[in-house]
PDB file of C-alpha atoms in Angstrom:
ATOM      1  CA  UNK A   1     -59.724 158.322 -28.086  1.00  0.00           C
ATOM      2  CA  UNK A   2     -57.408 157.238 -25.340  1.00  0.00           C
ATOM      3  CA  UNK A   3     -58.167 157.831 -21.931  1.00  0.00           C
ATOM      4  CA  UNK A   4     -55.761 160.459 -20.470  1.00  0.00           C
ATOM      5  CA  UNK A   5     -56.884 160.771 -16.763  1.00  0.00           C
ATOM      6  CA  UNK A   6     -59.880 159.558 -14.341  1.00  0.00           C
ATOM      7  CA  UNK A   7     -61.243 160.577 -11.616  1.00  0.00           C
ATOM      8  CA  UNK A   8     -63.232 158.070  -9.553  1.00  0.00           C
ATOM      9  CA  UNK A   9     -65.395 159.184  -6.171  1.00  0.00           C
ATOM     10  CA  UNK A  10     -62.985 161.960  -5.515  1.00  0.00           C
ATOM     11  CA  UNK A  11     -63.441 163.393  -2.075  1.00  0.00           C
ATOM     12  CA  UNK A  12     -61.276 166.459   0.049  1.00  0.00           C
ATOM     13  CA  UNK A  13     -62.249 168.029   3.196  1.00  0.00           C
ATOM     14  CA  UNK A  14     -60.445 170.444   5.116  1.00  0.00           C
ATOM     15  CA  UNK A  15     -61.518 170.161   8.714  1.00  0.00           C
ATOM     16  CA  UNK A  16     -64.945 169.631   9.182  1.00  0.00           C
ATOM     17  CA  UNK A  17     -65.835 171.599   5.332  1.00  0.00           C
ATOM     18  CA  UNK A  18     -66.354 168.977   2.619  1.00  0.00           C
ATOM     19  CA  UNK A  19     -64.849 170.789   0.020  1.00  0.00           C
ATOM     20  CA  UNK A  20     -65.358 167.703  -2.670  1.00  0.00           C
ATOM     21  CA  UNK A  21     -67.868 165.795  -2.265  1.00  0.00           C
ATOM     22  CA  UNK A  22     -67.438 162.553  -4.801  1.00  0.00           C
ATOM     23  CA  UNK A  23     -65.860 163.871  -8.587  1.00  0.00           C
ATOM     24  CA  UNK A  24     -65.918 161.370 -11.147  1.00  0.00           C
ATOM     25  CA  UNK A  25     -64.411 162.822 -13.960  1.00  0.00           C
ATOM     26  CA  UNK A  26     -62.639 161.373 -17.170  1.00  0.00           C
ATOM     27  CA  UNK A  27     -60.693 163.196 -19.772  1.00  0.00           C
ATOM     28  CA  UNK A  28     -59.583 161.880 -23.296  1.00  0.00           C
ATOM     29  CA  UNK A  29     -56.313 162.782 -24.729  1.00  0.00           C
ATOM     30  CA  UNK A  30     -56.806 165.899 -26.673  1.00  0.00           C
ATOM     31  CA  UNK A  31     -59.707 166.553 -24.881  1.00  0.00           C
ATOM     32  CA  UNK A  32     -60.327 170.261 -23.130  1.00  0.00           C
ATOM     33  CA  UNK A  33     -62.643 170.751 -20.316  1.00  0.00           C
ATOM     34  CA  UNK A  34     -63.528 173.693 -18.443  1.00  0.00           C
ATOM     35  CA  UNK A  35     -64.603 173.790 -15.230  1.00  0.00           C
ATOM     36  CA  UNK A  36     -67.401 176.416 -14.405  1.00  0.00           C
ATOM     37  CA  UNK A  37     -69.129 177.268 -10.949  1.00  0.00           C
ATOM     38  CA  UNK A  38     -69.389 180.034  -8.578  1.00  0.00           C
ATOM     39  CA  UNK A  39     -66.119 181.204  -6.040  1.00  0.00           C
ATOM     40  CA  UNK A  40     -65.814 178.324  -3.425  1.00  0.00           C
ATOM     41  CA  UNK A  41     -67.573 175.476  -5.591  1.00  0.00           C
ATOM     42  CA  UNK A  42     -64.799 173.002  -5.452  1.00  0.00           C
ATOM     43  CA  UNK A  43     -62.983 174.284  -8.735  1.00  0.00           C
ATOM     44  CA  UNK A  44     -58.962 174.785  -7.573  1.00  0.00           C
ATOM     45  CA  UNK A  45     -59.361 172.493  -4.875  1.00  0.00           C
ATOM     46  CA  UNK A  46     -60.303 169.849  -7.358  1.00  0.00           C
ATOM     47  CA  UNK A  47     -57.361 170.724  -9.679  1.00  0.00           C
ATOM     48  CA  UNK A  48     -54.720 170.593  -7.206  1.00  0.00           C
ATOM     49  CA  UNK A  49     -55.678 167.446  -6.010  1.00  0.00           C
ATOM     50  CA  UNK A  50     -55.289 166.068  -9.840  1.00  0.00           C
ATOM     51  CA  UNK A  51     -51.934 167.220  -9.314  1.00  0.00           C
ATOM     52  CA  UNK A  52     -51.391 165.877  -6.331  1.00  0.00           C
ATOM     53  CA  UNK A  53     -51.190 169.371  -4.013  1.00  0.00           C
ATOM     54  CA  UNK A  54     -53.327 168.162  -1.795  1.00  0.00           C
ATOM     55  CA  UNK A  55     -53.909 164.328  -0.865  1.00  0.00           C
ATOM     56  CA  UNK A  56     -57.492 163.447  -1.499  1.00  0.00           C
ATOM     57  CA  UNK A  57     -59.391 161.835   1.328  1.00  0.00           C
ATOM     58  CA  UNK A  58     -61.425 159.101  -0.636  1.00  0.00           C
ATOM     59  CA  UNK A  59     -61.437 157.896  -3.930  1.00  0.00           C
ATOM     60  CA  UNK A  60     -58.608 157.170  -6.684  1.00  0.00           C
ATOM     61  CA  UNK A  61     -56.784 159.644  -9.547  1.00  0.00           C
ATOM     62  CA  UNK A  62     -55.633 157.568 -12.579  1.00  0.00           C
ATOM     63  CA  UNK A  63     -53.326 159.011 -14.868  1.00  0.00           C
ATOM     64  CA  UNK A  64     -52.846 157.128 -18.225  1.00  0.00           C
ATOM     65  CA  UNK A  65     -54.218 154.039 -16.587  1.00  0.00           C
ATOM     66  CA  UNK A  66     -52.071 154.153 -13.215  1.00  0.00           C
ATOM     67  CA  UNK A  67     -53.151 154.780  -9.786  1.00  0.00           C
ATOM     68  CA  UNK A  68     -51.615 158.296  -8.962  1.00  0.00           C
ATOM     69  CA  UNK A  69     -52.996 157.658  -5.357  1.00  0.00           C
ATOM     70  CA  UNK A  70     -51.968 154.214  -4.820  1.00  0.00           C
ATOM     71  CA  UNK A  71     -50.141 153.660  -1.501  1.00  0.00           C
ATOM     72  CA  UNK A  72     -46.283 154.306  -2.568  1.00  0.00           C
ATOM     73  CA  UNK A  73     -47.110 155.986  -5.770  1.00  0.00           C
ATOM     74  CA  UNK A  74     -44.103 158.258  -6.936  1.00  0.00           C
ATOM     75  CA  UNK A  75     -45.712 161.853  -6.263  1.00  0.00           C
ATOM     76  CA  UNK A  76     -43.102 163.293  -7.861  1.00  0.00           C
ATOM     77  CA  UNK A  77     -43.508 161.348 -10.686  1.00  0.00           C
ATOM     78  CA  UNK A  78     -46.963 162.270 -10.976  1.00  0.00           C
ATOM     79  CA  UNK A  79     -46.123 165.833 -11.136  1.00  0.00           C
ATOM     80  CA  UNK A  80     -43.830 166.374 -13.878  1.00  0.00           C
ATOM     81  CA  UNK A  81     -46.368 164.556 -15.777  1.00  0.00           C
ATOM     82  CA  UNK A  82     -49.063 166.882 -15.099  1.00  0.00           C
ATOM     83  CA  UNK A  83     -48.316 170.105 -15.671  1.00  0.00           C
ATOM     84  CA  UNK A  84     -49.906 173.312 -13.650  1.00  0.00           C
ATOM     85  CA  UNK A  85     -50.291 177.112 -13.926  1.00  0.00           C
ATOM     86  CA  UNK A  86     -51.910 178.852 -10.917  1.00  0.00           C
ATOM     87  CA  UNK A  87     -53.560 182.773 -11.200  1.00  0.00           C
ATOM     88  CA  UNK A  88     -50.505 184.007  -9.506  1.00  0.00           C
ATOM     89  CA  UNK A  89     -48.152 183.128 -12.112  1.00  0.00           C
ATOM     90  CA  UNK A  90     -45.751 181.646  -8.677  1.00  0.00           C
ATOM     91  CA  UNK A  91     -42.587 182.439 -10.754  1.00  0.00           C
ATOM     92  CA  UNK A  92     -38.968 182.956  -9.276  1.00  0.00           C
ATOM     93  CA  UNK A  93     -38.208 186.726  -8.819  1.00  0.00           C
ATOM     94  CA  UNK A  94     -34.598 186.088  -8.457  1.00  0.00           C
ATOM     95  CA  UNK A  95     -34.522 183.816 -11.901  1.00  0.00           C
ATOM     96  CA  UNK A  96     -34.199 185.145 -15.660  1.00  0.00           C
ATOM     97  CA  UNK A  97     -37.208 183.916 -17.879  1.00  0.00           C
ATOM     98  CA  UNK A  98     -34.764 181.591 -19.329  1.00  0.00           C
ATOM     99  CA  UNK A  99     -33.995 180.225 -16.172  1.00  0.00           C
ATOM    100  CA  UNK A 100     -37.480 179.532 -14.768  1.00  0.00           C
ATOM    101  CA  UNK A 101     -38.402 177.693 -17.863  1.00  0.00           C
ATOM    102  CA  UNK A 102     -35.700 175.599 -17.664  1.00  0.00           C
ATOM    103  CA  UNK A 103     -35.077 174.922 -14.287  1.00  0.00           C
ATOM    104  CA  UNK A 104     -37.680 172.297 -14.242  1.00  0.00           C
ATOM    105  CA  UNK A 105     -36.981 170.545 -17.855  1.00  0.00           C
ATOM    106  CA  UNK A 106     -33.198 170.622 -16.117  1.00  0.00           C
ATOM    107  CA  UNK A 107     -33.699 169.893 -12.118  1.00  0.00           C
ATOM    108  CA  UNK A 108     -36.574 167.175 -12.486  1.00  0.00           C
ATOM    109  CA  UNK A 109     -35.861 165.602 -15.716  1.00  0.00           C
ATOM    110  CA  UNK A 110     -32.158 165.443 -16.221  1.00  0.00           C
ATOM    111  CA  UNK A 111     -32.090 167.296 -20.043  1.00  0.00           C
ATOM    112  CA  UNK A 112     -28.718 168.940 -20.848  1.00  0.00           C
ATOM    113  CA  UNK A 113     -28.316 172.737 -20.242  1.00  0.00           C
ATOM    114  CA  UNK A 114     -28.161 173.151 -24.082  1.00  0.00           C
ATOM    115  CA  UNK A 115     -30.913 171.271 -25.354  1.00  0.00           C
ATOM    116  CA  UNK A 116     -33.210 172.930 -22.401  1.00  0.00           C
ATOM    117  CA  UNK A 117     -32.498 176.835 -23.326  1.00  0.00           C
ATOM    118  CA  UNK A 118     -32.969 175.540 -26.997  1.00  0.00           C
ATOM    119  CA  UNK A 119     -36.031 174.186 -26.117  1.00  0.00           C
ATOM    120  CA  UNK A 120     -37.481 177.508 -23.804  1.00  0.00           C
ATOM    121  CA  UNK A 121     -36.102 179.715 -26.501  1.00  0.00           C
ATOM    122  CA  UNK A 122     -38.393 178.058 -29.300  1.00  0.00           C
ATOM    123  CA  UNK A 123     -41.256 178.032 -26.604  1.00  0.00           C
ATOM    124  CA  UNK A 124     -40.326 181.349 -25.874  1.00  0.00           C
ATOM    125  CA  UNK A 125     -40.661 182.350 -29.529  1.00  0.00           C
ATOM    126  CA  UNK A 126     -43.485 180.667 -30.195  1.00  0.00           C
ATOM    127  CA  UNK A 127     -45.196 182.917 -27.830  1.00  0.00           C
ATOM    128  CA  UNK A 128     -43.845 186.037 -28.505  1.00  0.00           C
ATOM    129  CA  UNK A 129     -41.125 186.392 -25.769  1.00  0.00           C
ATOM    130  CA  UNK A 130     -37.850 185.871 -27.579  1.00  0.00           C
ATOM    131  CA  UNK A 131     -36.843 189.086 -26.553  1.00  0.00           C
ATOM    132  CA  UNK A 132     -38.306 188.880 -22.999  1.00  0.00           C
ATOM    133  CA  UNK A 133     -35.590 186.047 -22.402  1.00  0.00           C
ATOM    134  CA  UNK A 134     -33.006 187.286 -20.509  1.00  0.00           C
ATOM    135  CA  UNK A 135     -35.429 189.977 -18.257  1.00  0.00           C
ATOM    136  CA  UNK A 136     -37.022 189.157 -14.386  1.00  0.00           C
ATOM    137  CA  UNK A 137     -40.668 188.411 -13.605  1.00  0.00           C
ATOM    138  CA  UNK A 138     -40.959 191.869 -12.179  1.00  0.00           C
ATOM    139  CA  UNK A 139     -40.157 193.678 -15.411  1.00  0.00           C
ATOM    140  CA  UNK A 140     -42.752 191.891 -17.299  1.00  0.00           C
ATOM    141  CA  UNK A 141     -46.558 192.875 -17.674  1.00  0.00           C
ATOM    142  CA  UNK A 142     -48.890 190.629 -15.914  1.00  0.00           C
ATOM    143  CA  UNK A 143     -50.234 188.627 -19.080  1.00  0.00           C
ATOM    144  CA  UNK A 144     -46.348 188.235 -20.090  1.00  0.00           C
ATOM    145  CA  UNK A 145     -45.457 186.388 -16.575  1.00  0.00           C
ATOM    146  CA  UNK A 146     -48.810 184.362 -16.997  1.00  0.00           C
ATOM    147  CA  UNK A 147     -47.195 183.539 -20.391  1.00  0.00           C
ATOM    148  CA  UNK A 148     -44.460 182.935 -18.937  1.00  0.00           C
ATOM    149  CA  UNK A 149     -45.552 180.535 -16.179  1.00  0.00           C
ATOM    150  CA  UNK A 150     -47.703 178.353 -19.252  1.00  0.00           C
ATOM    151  CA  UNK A 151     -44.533 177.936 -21.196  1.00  0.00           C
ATOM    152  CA  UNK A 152     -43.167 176.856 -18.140  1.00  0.00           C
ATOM    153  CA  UNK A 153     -45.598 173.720 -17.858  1.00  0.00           C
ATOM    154  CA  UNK A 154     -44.821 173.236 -21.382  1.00  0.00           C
ATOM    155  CA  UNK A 155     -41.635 172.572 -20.842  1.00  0.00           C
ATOM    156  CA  UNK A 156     -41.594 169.930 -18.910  1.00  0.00           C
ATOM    157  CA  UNK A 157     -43.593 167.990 -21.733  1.00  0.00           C
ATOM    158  CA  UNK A 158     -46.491 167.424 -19.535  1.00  0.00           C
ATOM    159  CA  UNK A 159     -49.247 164.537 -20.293  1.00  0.00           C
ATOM    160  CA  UNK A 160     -51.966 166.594 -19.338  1.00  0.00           C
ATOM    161  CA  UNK A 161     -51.704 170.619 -18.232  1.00  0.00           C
ATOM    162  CA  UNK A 162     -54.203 172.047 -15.305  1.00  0.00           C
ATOM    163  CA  UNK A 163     -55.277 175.854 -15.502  1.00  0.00           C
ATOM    164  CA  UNK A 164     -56.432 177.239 -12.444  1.00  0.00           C
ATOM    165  CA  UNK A 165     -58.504 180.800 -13.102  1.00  0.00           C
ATOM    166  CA  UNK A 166     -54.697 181.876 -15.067  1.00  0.00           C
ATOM    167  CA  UNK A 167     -56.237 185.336 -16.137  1.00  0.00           C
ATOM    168  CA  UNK A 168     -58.143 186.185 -12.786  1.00  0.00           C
ATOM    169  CA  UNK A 169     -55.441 188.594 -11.636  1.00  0.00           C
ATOM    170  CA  UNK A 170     -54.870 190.008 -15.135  1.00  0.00           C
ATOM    171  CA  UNK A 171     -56.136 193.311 -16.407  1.00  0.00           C
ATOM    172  CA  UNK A 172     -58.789 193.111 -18.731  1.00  0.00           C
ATOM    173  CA  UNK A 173     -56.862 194.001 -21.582  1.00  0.00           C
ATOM    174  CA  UNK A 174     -54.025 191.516 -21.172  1.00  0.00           C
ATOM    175  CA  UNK A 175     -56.317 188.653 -20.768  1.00  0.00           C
ATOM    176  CA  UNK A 176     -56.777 188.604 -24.686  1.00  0.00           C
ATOM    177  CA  UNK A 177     -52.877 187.385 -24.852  1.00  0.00           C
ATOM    178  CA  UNK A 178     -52.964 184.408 -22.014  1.00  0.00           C
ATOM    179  CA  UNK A 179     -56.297 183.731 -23.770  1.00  0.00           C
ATOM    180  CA  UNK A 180     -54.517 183.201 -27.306  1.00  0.00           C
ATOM    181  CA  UNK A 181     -51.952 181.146 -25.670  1.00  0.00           C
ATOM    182  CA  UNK A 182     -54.528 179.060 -24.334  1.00  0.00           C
ATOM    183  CA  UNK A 183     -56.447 178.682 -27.378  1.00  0.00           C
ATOM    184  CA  UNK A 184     -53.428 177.729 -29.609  1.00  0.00           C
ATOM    185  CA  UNK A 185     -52.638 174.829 -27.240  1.00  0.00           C
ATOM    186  CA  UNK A 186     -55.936 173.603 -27.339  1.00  0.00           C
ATOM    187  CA  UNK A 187     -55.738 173.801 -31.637  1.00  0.00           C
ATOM    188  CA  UNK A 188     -52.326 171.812 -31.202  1.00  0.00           C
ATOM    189  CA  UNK A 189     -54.353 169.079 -29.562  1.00  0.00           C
ATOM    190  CA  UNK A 190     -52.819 169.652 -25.655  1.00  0.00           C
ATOM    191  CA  UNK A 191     -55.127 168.004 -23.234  1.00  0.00           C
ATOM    192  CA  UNK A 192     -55.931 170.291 -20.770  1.00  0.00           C
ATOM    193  CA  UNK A 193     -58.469 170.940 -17.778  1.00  0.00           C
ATOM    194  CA  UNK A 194     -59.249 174.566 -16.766  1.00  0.00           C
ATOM    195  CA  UNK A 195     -61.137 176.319 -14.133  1.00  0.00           C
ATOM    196  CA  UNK A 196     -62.704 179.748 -15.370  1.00  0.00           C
ATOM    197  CA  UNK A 197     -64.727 182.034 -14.967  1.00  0.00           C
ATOM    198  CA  UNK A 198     -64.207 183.147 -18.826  1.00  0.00           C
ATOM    199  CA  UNK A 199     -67.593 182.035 -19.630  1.00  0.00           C
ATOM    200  CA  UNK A 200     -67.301 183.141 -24.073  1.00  0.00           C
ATOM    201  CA  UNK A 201     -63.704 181.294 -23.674  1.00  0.00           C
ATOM    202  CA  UNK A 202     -65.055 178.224 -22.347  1.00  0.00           C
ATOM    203  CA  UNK A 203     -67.831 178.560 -24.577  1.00  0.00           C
ATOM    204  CA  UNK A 204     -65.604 178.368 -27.713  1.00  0.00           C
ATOM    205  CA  UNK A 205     -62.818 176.331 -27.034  1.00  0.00           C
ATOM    206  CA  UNK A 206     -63.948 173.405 -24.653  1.00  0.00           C
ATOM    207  CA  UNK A 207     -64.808 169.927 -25.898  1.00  0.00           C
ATOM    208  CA  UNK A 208     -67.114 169.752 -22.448  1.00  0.00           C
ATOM    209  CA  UNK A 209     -67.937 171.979 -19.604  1.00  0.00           C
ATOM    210  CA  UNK A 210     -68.135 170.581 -16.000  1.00  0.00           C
ATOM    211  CA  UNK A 211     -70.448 172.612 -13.783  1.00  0.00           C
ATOM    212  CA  UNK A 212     -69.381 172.370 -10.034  1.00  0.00           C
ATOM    213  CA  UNK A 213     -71.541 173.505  -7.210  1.00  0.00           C
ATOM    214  CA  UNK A 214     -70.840 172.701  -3.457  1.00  0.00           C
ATOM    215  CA  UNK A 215     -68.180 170.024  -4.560  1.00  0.00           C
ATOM    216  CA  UNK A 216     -70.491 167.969  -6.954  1.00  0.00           C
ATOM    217  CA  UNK A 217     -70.054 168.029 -10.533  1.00  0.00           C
ATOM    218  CA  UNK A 218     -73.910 169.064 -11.101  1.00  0.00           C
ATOM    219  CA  UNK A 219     -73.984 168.552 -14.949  1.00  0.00           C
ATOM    220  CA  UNK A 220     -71.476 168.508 -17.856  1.00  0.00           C
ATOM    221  CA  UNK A 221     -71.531 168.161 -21.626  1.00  0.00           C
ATOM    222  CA  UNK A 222     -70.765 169.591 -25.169  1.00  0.00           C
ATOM    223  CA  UNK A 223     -70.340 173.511 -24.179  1.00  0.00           C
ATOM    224  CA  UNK A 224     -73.048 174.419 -26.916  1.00  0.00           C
ATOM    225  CA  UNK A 225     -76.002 172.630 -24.684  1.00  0.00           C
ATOM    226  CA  UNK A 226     -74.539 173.912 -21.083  1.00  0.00           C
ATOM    227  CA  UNK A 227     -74.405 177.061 -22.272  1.00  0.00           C
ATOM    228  CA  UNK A 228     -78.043 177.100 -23.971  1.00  0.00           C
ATOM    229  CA  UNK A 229     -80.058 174.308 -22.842  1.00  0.00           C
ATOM    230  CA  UNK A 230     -78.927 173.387 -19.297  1.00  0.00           C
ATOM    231  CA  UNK A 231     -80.984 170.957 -17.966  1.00  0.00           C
ATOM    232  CA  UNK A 232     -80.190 171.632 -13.734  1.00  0.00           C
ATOM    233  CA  UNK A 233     -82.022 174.400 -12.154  1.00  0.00           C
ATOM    234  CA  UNK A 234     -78.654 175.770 -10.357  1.00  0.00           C
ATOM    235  CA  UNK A 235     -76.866 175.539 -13.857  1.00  0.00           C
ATOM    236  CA  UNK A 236     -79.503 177.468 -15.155  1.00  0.00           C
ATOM    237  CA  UNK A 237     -79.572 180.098 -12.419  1.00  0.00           C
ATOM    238  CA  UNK A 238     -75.807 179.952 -12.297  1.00  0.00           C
ATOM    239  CA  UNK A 239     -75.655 180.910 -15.923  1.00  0.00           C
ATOM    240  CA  UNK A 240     -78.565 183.390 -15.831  1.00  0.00           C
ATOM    241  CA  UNK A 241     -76.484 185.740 -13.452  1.00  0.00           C
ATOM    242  CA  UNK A 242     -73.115 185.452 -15.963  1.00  0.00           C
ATOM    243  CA  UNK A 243     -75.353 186.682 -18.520  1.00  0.00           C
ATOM    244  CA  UNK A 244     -76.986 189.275 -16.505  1.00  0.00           C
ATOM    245  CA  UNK A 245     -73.582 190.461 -15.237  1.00  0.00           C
ATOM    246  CA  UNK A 246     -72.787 190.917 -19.387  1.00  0.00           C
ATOM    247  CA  UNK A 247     -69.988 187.662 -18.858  1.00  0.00           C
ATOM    248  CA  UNK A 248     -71.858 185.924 -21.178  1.00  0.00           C
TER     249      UNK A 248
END
């Protein structure tokens, strides 16, 4: 497999909280990986620095081999390769469904009108929003707009997409949908990194679970020995109160 992104010595603080406290991380191409770890472990921080949100403080982000975080690296650049969807869907109120997908595939990467709204109508369809296209954000149910804001990433033919918690604001019963969406990426071979607290989810449809505590990536592997035969004692505690809590 080919060697998508890497993380080396990662570190963020904000003030005087370390928030990440020296990731190393690397992801094939096709690969999935879910993050797991309780509220405040280092999870969306550590996303949105692979995406270049926030600047890290220390250490180096490679993406297909190229320093991300090189001194005049094109940020920008970086971006459109990388592709993420945030639990508050962050679409435009004011645009058509049509238009947020396409605004980026048109704006940032210079693809005719035409060939974009051919392209978000397909994604669109794919999906099951063909006939969502021409409505607002605000007329759409929850797990639609969180549809919505994936097909967005897609469009811009990311590299590599980033999901941070995507069905934390959902109702339960729309998370099924997002969830479907999700898993139908992953079966078309998209490489992706999530953070989640959808334990079963990660469960079945990660190559490798990362377990973060206080900004340290305590332990990671195949999801079928996290998940059974941890081998830290805060993984295992961690996990002990999912399953208690009936998440698991």
């Amino acid at each position: 497999m080919t060697e998508a992104l890497r993380l080396e010595d990662v570190h963020k603080s904000f003030g005087g909280l370390e928030v990440l406290k020296g990731i190393d991380l690397a992801l094939q191409r096709h690969e999935v990986v879910a993050l797991i770890g309780a509220s405040g472990s280092g999870k969306s921080t550590l996303l949105r620095c692979i995406n270049l949100l926030e600047r890290v403080d220390g250490g180096r982000i490679f993406l297909g081999g190229e320093d991300a975080t090189a001194p005049g690296a094109d940020v920008n650049g970086v971006r459109r390769r990388i592709g993420i969807v945030f639990q508050a869907f962050n679409l435009f109120p004011h645009m058509t469904v049509l238009r947020n997908v396409c605004l980026g595939p048109v704006e940032a990467l210079g693809i005719p009108d035409d060939r974009a709204h051919a392209e978000a109508e397909h994604l669109l369809g794919r999906f099951g929003l063909r006939e969502k296209i021409g409505e607002y954000p605000d007329r759409l149910s929850g797990g639609q707009q969180q549809r919505v804001a994936i097909i967005r990433a897609l469009a811009m033919h990311p590299e590599v997409i980033l999901l941070d918690e995507v069905t934390s604001a959902l109702d339960p019963e729309l998370i099924a949908e997002v969830l479907e969406v999700i898993r139908e990426l992953a079966e078309a071979g998209m490489t992706m990194i999530l953070a989640t607290h959808e334990m079963g989810f990660a469960r079945d449809i990660a190559h490798r679970v990362c377990f973060l505590d206080q900004g340290v990536i305590l332990e990671q592997g195949r999801p079928e020995r996290i998940f059974s035969r941890p081998e830290h004692p805060r993984t295992r505690r961690f996990l002990q109160r999912i399953v208690a809590a009936g998440r698991l």
